[in-house]
Amino acid sequence: MEAIGKANVADLKLADQYGPLINGEIVEAANGYFDSVNAATGEVLAQLGRGGKEDVDKAVEAARAAFPSWASTSIEERSILLNKIAEVLEENQDRLKLIECMDTGRAIHEFDLDYQLAINQFRYFAGAILTHYQGDSRPVDNGYLITKKEPLGVCAQIIPWNVPMIMTSFKLAPALAAGNTIVLKPAEDACISVIEFGKLLSDILPPGVVNMVPGYGNEAGQALIDHPDIDKLAFTGSVEVGRLVGRTAGDRILPVTLELGGKAPHIIFPDVDIETAVENATLGYTFFNGESCILGTRLFIHDDIYDEFVDKLIERAKEIKIGPPTDRSTRLASLINEKQGKRVLNYFEIARNEGAKILYGGNRVTVPGHEHGYFIEPTIIEAESHMRIAQEEIFGPAATVTRWSDIDEVVKAANEVDYGLAAGIMTDNMENGLAVANRMEAGSVWINSYFNFQTGAPFGGYKNSGVGREYSKEALDSYSQSKTIVAAYKRPPYGTFL
Ligand code: NAD
């Protein structure tokens, strides 16, 4: 899809309103609607339902009613349906990518990766359910021991705005595969592609298996986590709201998965090919517009190559094309909204005030015809690793650069952060690479290739980055419970207390 002007927005044939999706149909939102805008232009794309308790009650009721039948659908049938979902997502991806591009403000070319990951998720769990969900049985004295997996019931799932279809697939695919029914709350800032996908699901899945309630976090989201008839909470978003979801799960003894923030170190050894390493590091801090929890935003560069590396990093940053999100050649586009834009710019101010040095970038850029958007230059900041700019999640295209010379010290500094979602290492010496990878306090470590996602590899965080793993068969376990049945042909002649 080449450069797309505003005219093509009409071709998307968006609905005027996106109310809750309940029992396979879009219904009226009980509390009215609010505008969903194009992040870069401010143009109103559609009206989103302002979900609340009433909508959530209906959605949970639909999911509860659909559960017995979906839970007893054979795993072969569920596998077929998950493959069908992958197929339909693939067929509709161009339209959904464009919707998501306008909704989020991210550059259109990035969505090739998003949708590949999302499609893979459904295919992966279509397969995993057949091999990982069979249960087991073995003879014991006088009978059999049977262990089996059962779904949990109705799952409440809440996702953020940065990568809507990746998040939707991470949540829906394992939960559906395991036989659960779902109420999903997409983020208020980027929701349309998710509900459009939900409409496509209605032609594949029985009514009530997947329900969606759009709306604000403190209304629709809060009503969902507070609902008494939920069997599992799954949340991706900020640490602050994650704590709230975790507390609710604790109070009600509900299983919970939390995917929270990140602030990943990327350690560069002196033996690297500098051009390649700069390219990899640049991808690592700028992809997803910098709005992702997995970005490698804390660059630790060996003293021997520091000056040359940083010069080349700056040269590379200057070449990055900032432009309209819908232009295929754009590499950095608009942040999600003004609040996020101001937050990112404020972090640059914090960096200056704490003595860090902005080596390149740090400014908002105006893209003609897209004055509403917050386009931010790729920004490189020389900082000490304890500074706030090197410790807190910025969620914008910015990286700190810090020198290192001692391996133990750099490992310590890299790990001295509240998060532990991802880490990167670049070296020509795999012995060094693996030794450091083993010492990283992070759920995913990429050596020589940042974002090297492999389908089925567990994804999730250490420390404040969360609880549990997605993207892998561990996710199936987190959406199911195990049952042990010991079946004796006849009662033994003695009882436990005799
Ligand atoms: P957020 O926590 O504000 O919102 C996330 C979701 O939670 C939204 O749908 C929101 O409506 C909902 N929500 C907000 N308040 C709620 C409440 N009281 N009850 C229930 N739901 C509520 O986060 P955000 O600003 O939208 O997203 C950015 C954050 O998400 C970043 O911190 C980022 O690191 C994190 N994130 C993590 C991952 C991961 O896999 N670890 C992936 C993407 C984003």
Tab-separated table of N, CA and C in Angstrom, residues 136-240:
chain	number	residue	atom	x	y	z
A	136	ASP	N	-3.124	-36.735	30.181
A	136	ASP	CA	-2.262	-37.908	30.320
A	136	ASP	C	-2.995	-38.946	31.157
A	137	SER	N	-2.589	-40.161	31.004
A	137	SER	CA	-3.212	-41.223	31.804
A	137	SER	C	-2.201	-42.343	31.977
A	138	ARG	N	-2.164	-42.950	33.165
A	138	ARG	CA	-1.287	-44.110	33.350
A	138	ARG	C	-1.899	-45.054	34.382
A	139	PRO	N	-1.565	-46.334	34.263
A	139	PRO	CA	-2.122	-47.285	35.233
A	139	PRO	C	-1.503	-47.083	36.608
A	140	VAL	N	-2.323	-47.206	37.639
A	140	VAL	CA	-1.835	-47.221	39.018
A	140	VAL	C	-2.463	-48.455	39.668
A	141	ASP	N	-2.139	-48.714	40.955
A	141	ASP	CA	-2.703	-49.888	41.605
A	141	ASP	C	-4.217	-49.884	41.476
A	142	ASN	N	-4.747	-50.920	40.925
A	142	ASN	CA	-6.197	-51.076	40.905
A	142	ASN	C	-6.958	-50.076	40.036
A	143	GLY	N	-6.282	-49.382	39.136
A	143	GLY	CA	-7.037	-48.402	38.338
A	143	GLY	C	-6.135	-47.508	37.491
A	144	TYR	N	-6.573	-46.266	37.326
A	144	TYR	CA	-5.853	-45.339	36.449
A	144	TYR	C	-5.732	-43.955	37.089
A	145	LEU	N	-4.624	-43.327	36.773
A	145	LEU	CA	-4.448	-41.914	37.121
A	145	LEU	C	-4.641	-41.119	35.837
A	146	ILE	N	-5.537	-40.155	35.887
A	146	ILE	CA	-5.792	-39.319	34.704
A	146	ILE	C	-5.484	-37.878	35.082
A	147	THR	N	-4.672	-37.189	34.251
A	147	THR	CA	-4.500	-35.742	34.459
A	147	THR	C	-4.981	-35.044	33.192
A	148	LYS	N	-5.738	-34.009	33.376
A	148	LYS	CA	-6.284	-33.313	32.210
A	148	LYS	C	-6.329	-31.818	32.443
A	149	LYS	N	-6.432	-31.076	31.351
A	149	LYS	CA	-6.546	-29.617	31.417
A	149	LYS	C	-7.995	-29.226	31.206
A	150	GLU	N	-8.415	-28.207	31.930
A	150	GLU	CA	-9.757	-27.669	31.712
A	150	GLU	C	-9.653	-26.149	31.589
A	151	PRO	N	-10.528	-25.541	30.798
A	151	PRO	CA	-10.489	-24.072	30.708
A	151	PRO	C	-10.923	-23.448	32.030
A	152	LEU	N	-10.658	-22.156	32.179
A	152	LEU	CA	-10.972	-21.464	33.436
A	152	LEU	C	-12.399	-20.944	33.468
A	153	GLY	N	-12.896	-20.498	32.323
A	153	GLY	CA	-14.247	-19.926	32.293
A	153	GLY	C	-14.270	-18.641	31.481
A	154	VAL	N	-14.766	-17.569	32.107
A	154	VAL	CA	-14.866	-16.275	31.421
A	154	VAL	C	-13.611	-15.442	31.759
A	155	CYS	N	-12.881	-15.048	30.727
A	155	CYS	CA	-11.638	-14.288	30.946
A	155	CYS	C	-11.856	-12.812	30.629
A	156	ALA	N	-11.424	-11.956	31.543
A	156	ALA	CA	-11.444	-10.504	31.298
A	156	ALA	C	-10.062	-10.115	30.807
A	157	GLN	N	-10.006	-9.467	29.654
A	157	GLN	CA	-8.707	-9.113	29.065
A	157	GLN	C	-8.694	-7.617	28.742
A	158	ILE	N	-7.632	-6.950	29.159
A	158	ILE	CA	-7.536	-5.490	28.956
A	158	ILE	C	-6.213	-5.188	28.253
A	159	ILE	N	-6.284	-4.414	27.176
A	159	ILE	CA	-5.061	-4.164	26.384
A	159	ILE	C	-4.797	-2.665	26.188
A	160	PRO	N	-3.538	-2.294	25.911
A	160	PRO	CA	-3.189	-0.883	25.673
A	160	PRO	C	-3.304	-0.514	24.193
A	161	TRP	N	-2.917	0.718	23.865
A	161	TRP	CA	-3.140	1.259	22.521
A	161	TRP	C	-1.979	1.088	21.553
A	162	ASN	N	-0.805	0.734	22.032
A	162	ASN	CA	0.382	0.876	21.168
A	162	ASN	C	0.437	-0.117	20.011
A	163	VAL	N	0.083	-1.375	20.253
A	163	VAL	CA	0.126	-2.386	19.189
A	163	VAL	C	-1.184	-3.198	19.256
A	164	PRO	N	-2.288	-2.603	18.829
A	164	PRO	CA	-3.600	-3.214	19.106
A	164	PRO	C	-3.756	-4.659	18.630
A	165	MET	N	-3.315	-4.974	17.393
A	165	MET	CA	-3.593	-6.348	16.924
A	165	MET	C	-2.632	-7.358	17.536
A	166	ILE	N	-1.401	-6.942	17.819
A	166	ILE	CA	-0.495	-7.868	18.523
A	166	ILE	C	-1.116	-8.204	19.877
A	167	MET	N	-1.553	-7.167	20.571
A	167	MET	CA	-2.126	-7.371	21.905
A	167	MET	C	-3.381	-8.230	21.861
A	168	THR	N	-4.239	-7.965	20.868
A	168	THR	CA	-5.482	-8.729	20.747
A	168	THR	C	-5.174	-10.211	20.525
A	169	SER	N	-4.205	-10.482	19.644
A	169	SER	CA	-3.894	-11.888	19.354
A	169	SER	C	-3.227	-12.561	20.552
A	170	PHE	N	-2.352	-11.833	21.254
A	170	PHE	CA	-1.700	-12.407	22.442
A	170	PHE	C	-2.738	-12.827	23.477
A	171	LYS	N	-3.817	-12.054	23.541
A	171	LYS	CA	-4.841	-12.338	24.554
A	171	LYS	C	-5.824	-13.396	24.053
A	172	LEU	N	-6.358	-13.191	22.840
A	172	LEU	CA	-7.442	-14.074	22.392
A	172	LEU	C	-6.964	-15.488	22.076
A	173	ALA	N	-5.832	-15.611	21.359
A	173	ALA	CA	-5.472	-16.928	20.804
A	173	ALA	C	-5.314	-18.009	21.881
A	174	PRO	N	-4.500	-17.795	22.931
A	174	PRO	CA	-4.360	-18.879	23.918
A	174	PRO	C	-5.642	-19.121	24.713
A	175	ALA	N	-6.379	-18.038	24.994
A	175	ALA	CA	-7.604	-18.188	25.792
A	175	ALA	C	-8.651	-18.992	25.024
A	176	LEU	N	-8.799	-18.695	23.733
A	176	LEU	CA	-9.755	-19.443	22.906
A	176	LEU	C	-9.317	-20.886	22.746
A	177	ALA	N	-8.036	-21.068	22.483
A	177	ALA	CA	-7.521	-22.431	22.276
A	177	ALA	C	-7.827	-23.295	23.492
A	178	ALA	N	-7.660	-22.718	24.676
A	178	ALA	CA	-7.867	-23.484	25.911
A	178	ALA	C	-9.355	-23.685	26.231
A	179	GLY	N	-10.242	-23.068	25.469
A	179	GLY	CA	-11.675	-23.319	25.668
A	179	GLY	C	-12.398	-22.300	26.536
A	180	ASN	N	-11.784	-21.136	26.712
A	180	ASN	CA	-12.414	-20.076	27.513
A	180	ASN	C	-13.267	-19.167	26.648
A	181	THR	N	-14.170	-18.442	27.263
A	181	THR	CA	-14.847	-17.358	26.572
A	181	THR	C	-14.323	-16.038	27.141
A	182	ILE	N	-14.563	-14.949	26.415
A	182	ILE	CA	-13.776	-13.741	26.651
A	182	ILE	C	-14.601	-12.468	26.621
A	183	VAL	N	-14.227	-11.542	27.510
A	183	VAL	CA	-14.651	-10.143	27.348
A	183	VAL	C	-13.363	-9.331	27.278
A	184	LEU	N	-13.144	-8.703	26.128
A	184	LEU	CA	-11.924	-7.925	25.903
A	184	LEU	C	-12.246	-6.442	25.940
A	185	LYS	N	-11.411	-5.678	26.670
A	185	LYS	CA	-11.563	-4.222	26.606
A	185	LYS	C	-10.347	-3.630	25.892
A	186	PRO	N	-10.570	-3.130	24.650
A	186	PRO	CA	-9.464	-2.469	23.950
A	186	PRO	C	-9.230	-1.089	24.557
A	187	ALA	N	-8.121	-0.455	24.167
A	187	ALA	CA	-7.788	0.860	24.729
A	187	ALA	C	-8.620	1.952	24.071
A	188	GLU	N	-8.940	2.974	24.831
A	188	GLU	CA	-9.782	4.060	24.329
A	188	GLU	C	-9.126	4.837	23.185
A	189	ASP	N	-7.771	4.794	23.113
A	189	ASP	CA	-7.067	5.578	22.094
A	189	ASP	C	-6.886	4.851	20.766
A	190	ALA	N	-7.042	3.544	20.742
A	190	ALA	CA	-6.855	2.816	19.478
A	190	ALA	C	-7.636	1.519	19.559
A	191	CYS	N	-8.828	1.563	19.007
A	191	CYS	CA	-9.789	0.506	19.299
A	191	CYS	C	-10.490	-0.014	18.045
A	192	ILE	N	-10.478	0.800	16.970
A	192	ILE	CA	-11.366	0.478	15.844
A	192	ILE	C	-10.957	-0.820	15.140
A	193	SER	N	-9.642	-1.013	14.913
A	193	SER	CA	-9.212	-2.238	14.220
A	193	SER	C	-9.599	-3.464	15.037
A	194	VAL	N	-9.562	-3.330	16.359
A	194	VAL	CA	-9.867	-4.467	17.236
A	194	VAL	C	-11.350	-4.843	17.110
A	195	ILE	N	-12.206	-3.836	17.105
A	195	ILE	CA	-13.644	-4.149	16.997
A	195	ILE	C	-13.989	-4.611	15.579
A	196	GLU	N	-13.311	-4.041	14.574
A	196	GLU	CA	-13.519	-4.545	13.203
A	196	GLU	C	-13.119	-6.021	13.128
A	197	PHE	N	-12.034	-6.377	13.778
A	197	PHE	CA	-11.602	-7.784	13.829
A	197	PHE	C	-12.654	-8.615	14.575
A	198	GLY	N	-13.181	-8.051	15.649
A	198	GLY	CA	-14.229	-8.739	16.411
A	198	GLY	C	-15.431	-9.045	15.529
A	199	LYS	N	-15.751	-8.108	14.629
A	199	LYS	CA	-16.889	-8.346	13.726
A	199	LYS	C	-16.582	-9.526	12.792
A	200	LEU	N	-15.328	-9.616	12.347
A	200	LEU	CA	-14.949	-10.747	11.487
A	200	LEU	C	-15.021	-12.068	12.252
A	201	LEU	N	-14.684	-12.005	13.534
A	201	LEU	CA	-14.736	-13.222	14.360
A	201	LEU	C	-16.160	-13.747	14.492
A	202	SER	N	-17.109	-12.832	14.409
A	202	SER	CA	-18.514	-13.236	14.576
A	202	SER	C	-18.967	-14.197	13.483
A	203	ASP	N	-18.272	-14.190	12.335
A	203	ASP	CA	-18.621	-15.144	11.266
A	203	ASP	C	-17.946	-16.487	11.477
A	204	ILE	N	-17.050	-16.559	12.455
A	204	ILE	CA	-16.275	-17.798	12.642
A	204	ILE	C	-16.656	-18.502	13.943
A	205	LEU	N	-16.794	-17.715	15.005
A	205	LEU	CA	-16.997	-18.298	16.336
A	205	LEU	C	-18.470	-18.244	16.727
A	206	PRO	N	-18.914	-19.155	17.595
A	206	PRO	CA	-20.301	-19.071	18.074
A	206	PRO	C	-20.537	-17.760	18.833
A	207	PRO	N	-21.778	-17.258	18.849
A	207	PRO	CA	-22.062	-16.000	19.554
A	207	PRO	C	-21.645	-16.074	21.021
A	208	GLY	N	-21.101	-14.984	21.520
A	208	GLY	CA	-20.777	-14.910	22.944
A	208	GLY	C	-19.391	-15.417	23.313
A	209	VAL	N	-18.695	-16.078	22.373
A	209	VAL	CA	-17.363	-16.613	22.723
A	209	VAL	C	-16.359	-15.461	22.879
A	210	VAL	N	-16.404	-14.499	21.954
A	210	VAL	CA	-15.565	-13.295	22.120
A	210	VAL	C	-16.486	-12.075	22.151
A	211	ASN	N	-16.410	-11.330	23.222
A	211	ASN	CA	-17.180	-10.083	23.367
A	211	ASN	C	-16.187	-8.956	23.608
A	212	MET	N	-16.554	-7.755	23.199
A	212	MET	CA	-15.645	-6.619	23.379
A	212	MET	C	-16.421	-5.423	23.922
A	213	VAL	N	-15.817	-4.751	24.878
A	213	VAL	CA	-16.454	-3.534	25.408
A	213	VAL	C	-15.449	-2.384	25.306
A	214	PRO	N	-15.673	-1.451	24.366
A	214	PRO	CA	-14.774	-0.302	24.277
A	214	PRO	C	-15.066	0.670	25.421
A	215	GLY	N	-14.171	1.608	25.627
A	215	GLY	CA	-14.449	2.629	26.645
A	215	GLY	C	-13.216	2.996	27.437
A	216	TYR	N	-13.440	3.872	28.400
A	216	TYR	CA	-12.330	4.368	29.226
A	216	TYR	C	-11.932	3.341	30.286
A	217	GLY	N	-10.675	3.459	30.717
A	217	GLY	CA	-10.157	2.520	31.701
A	217	GLY	C	-10.901	2.562	33.025
A	218	ASN	N	-11.141	3.788	33.518
A	218	ASN	CA	-11.769	3.889	34.843
A	218	ASN	C	-13.275	3.618	34.799
A	219	GLU	N	-13.820	3.410	33.594
A	219	GLU	CA	-15.245	3.068	33.480
A	219	GLU	C	-15.383	1.612	33.000
A	220	ALA	N	-15.177	1.395	31.689
A	220	ALA	CA	-15.329	0.026	31.168
A	220	ALA	C	-14.312	-0.931	31.806
A	221	GLY	N	-13.052	-0.479	31.888
A	221	GLY	CA	-11.993	-1.351	32.432
A	221	GLY	C	-12.258	-1.706	33.881
A	222	GLN	N	-12.583	-0.694	34.660
A	222	GLN	CA	-12.830	-0.919	36.094
A	222	GLN	C	-14.045	-1.834	36.286
A	223	ALA	N	-15.116	-1.580	35.516
A	223	ALA	CA	-16.320	-2.420	35.640
A	223	ALA	C	-15.994	-3.872	35.303
A	224	LEU	N	-15.094	-4.062	34.349
A	224	LEU	CA	-14.747	-5.423	33.944
A	224	LEU	C	-13.961	-6.143	35.041
A	225	ILE	N	-12.938	-5.479	35.588
A	225	ILE	CA	-12.162	-6.204	36.613
A	225	ILE	C	-12.975	-6.394	37.895
A	226	ASP	N	-13.946	-5.503	38.129
A	226	ASP	CA	-14.779	-5.628	39.337
A	226	ASP	C	-15.904	-6.643	39.178
A	227	HIS	N	-16.144	-7.111	37.959
A	227	HIS	CA	-17.313	-7.974	37.749
A	227	HIS	C	-17.155	-9.281	38.541
A	228	PRO	N	-18.211	-9.667	39.287
A	228	PRO	CA	-18.057	-10.855	40.149
A	228	PRO	C	-18.029	-12.191	39.403
A	229	ASP	N	-18.397	-12.202	38.117
A	229	ASP	CA	-18.488	-13.483	37.414
A	229	ASP	C	-17.336	-13.713	36.435
A	230	ILE	N	-16.167	-13.206	36.791
A	230	ILE	CA	-14.975	-13.367	35.946
A	230	ILE	C	-14.084	-14.453	36.568
A	231	ASP	N	-13.450	-15.256	35.716
A	231	ASP	CA	-12.611	-16.357	36.228
A	231	ASP	C	-11.117	-16.124	36.038
A	232	LYS	N	-10.745	-15.109	35.247
A	232	LYS	CA	-9.314	-14.841	35.029
A	232	LYS	C	-9.151	-13.393	34.592
A	233	LEU	N	-8.094	-12.753	35.070
A	233	LEU	CA	-7.790	-11.385	34.629
A	233	LEU	C	-6.480	-11.411	33.856
A	234	ALA	N	-6.487	-10.794	32.684
A	234	ALA	CA	-5.254	-10.677	31.905
A	234	ALA	C	-5.135	-9.223	31.483
A	235	PHE	N	-3.993	-8.611	31.780
A	235	PHE	CA	-3.849	-7.171	31.562
A	235	PHE	C	-2.510	-6.868	30.930
A	236	THR	N	-2.504	-5.989	29.945
A	236	THR	CA	-1.255	-5.398	29.450
A	236	THR	C	-1.409	-3.894	29.515
A	237	GLY	N	-0.432	-3.243	30.114
A	237	GLY	CA	-0.493	-1.789	30.241
A	237	GLY	C	0.514	-1.308	31.268
A	238	SER	N	0.179	-0.214	31.911
A	238	SER	CA	1.130	0.417	32.835
A	238	SER	C	1.254	-0.354	34.146
A	239	VAL	N	2.353	-0.130	34.824
A	239	VAL	CA	2.591	-0.776	36.120
A	239	VAL	C	1.516	-0.323	37.113
A	240	GLU	N	1.183	0.955	37.026
A	240	GLU	CA	0.206	1.524	37.972
A	240	GLU	C	-1.135	0.773	37.910
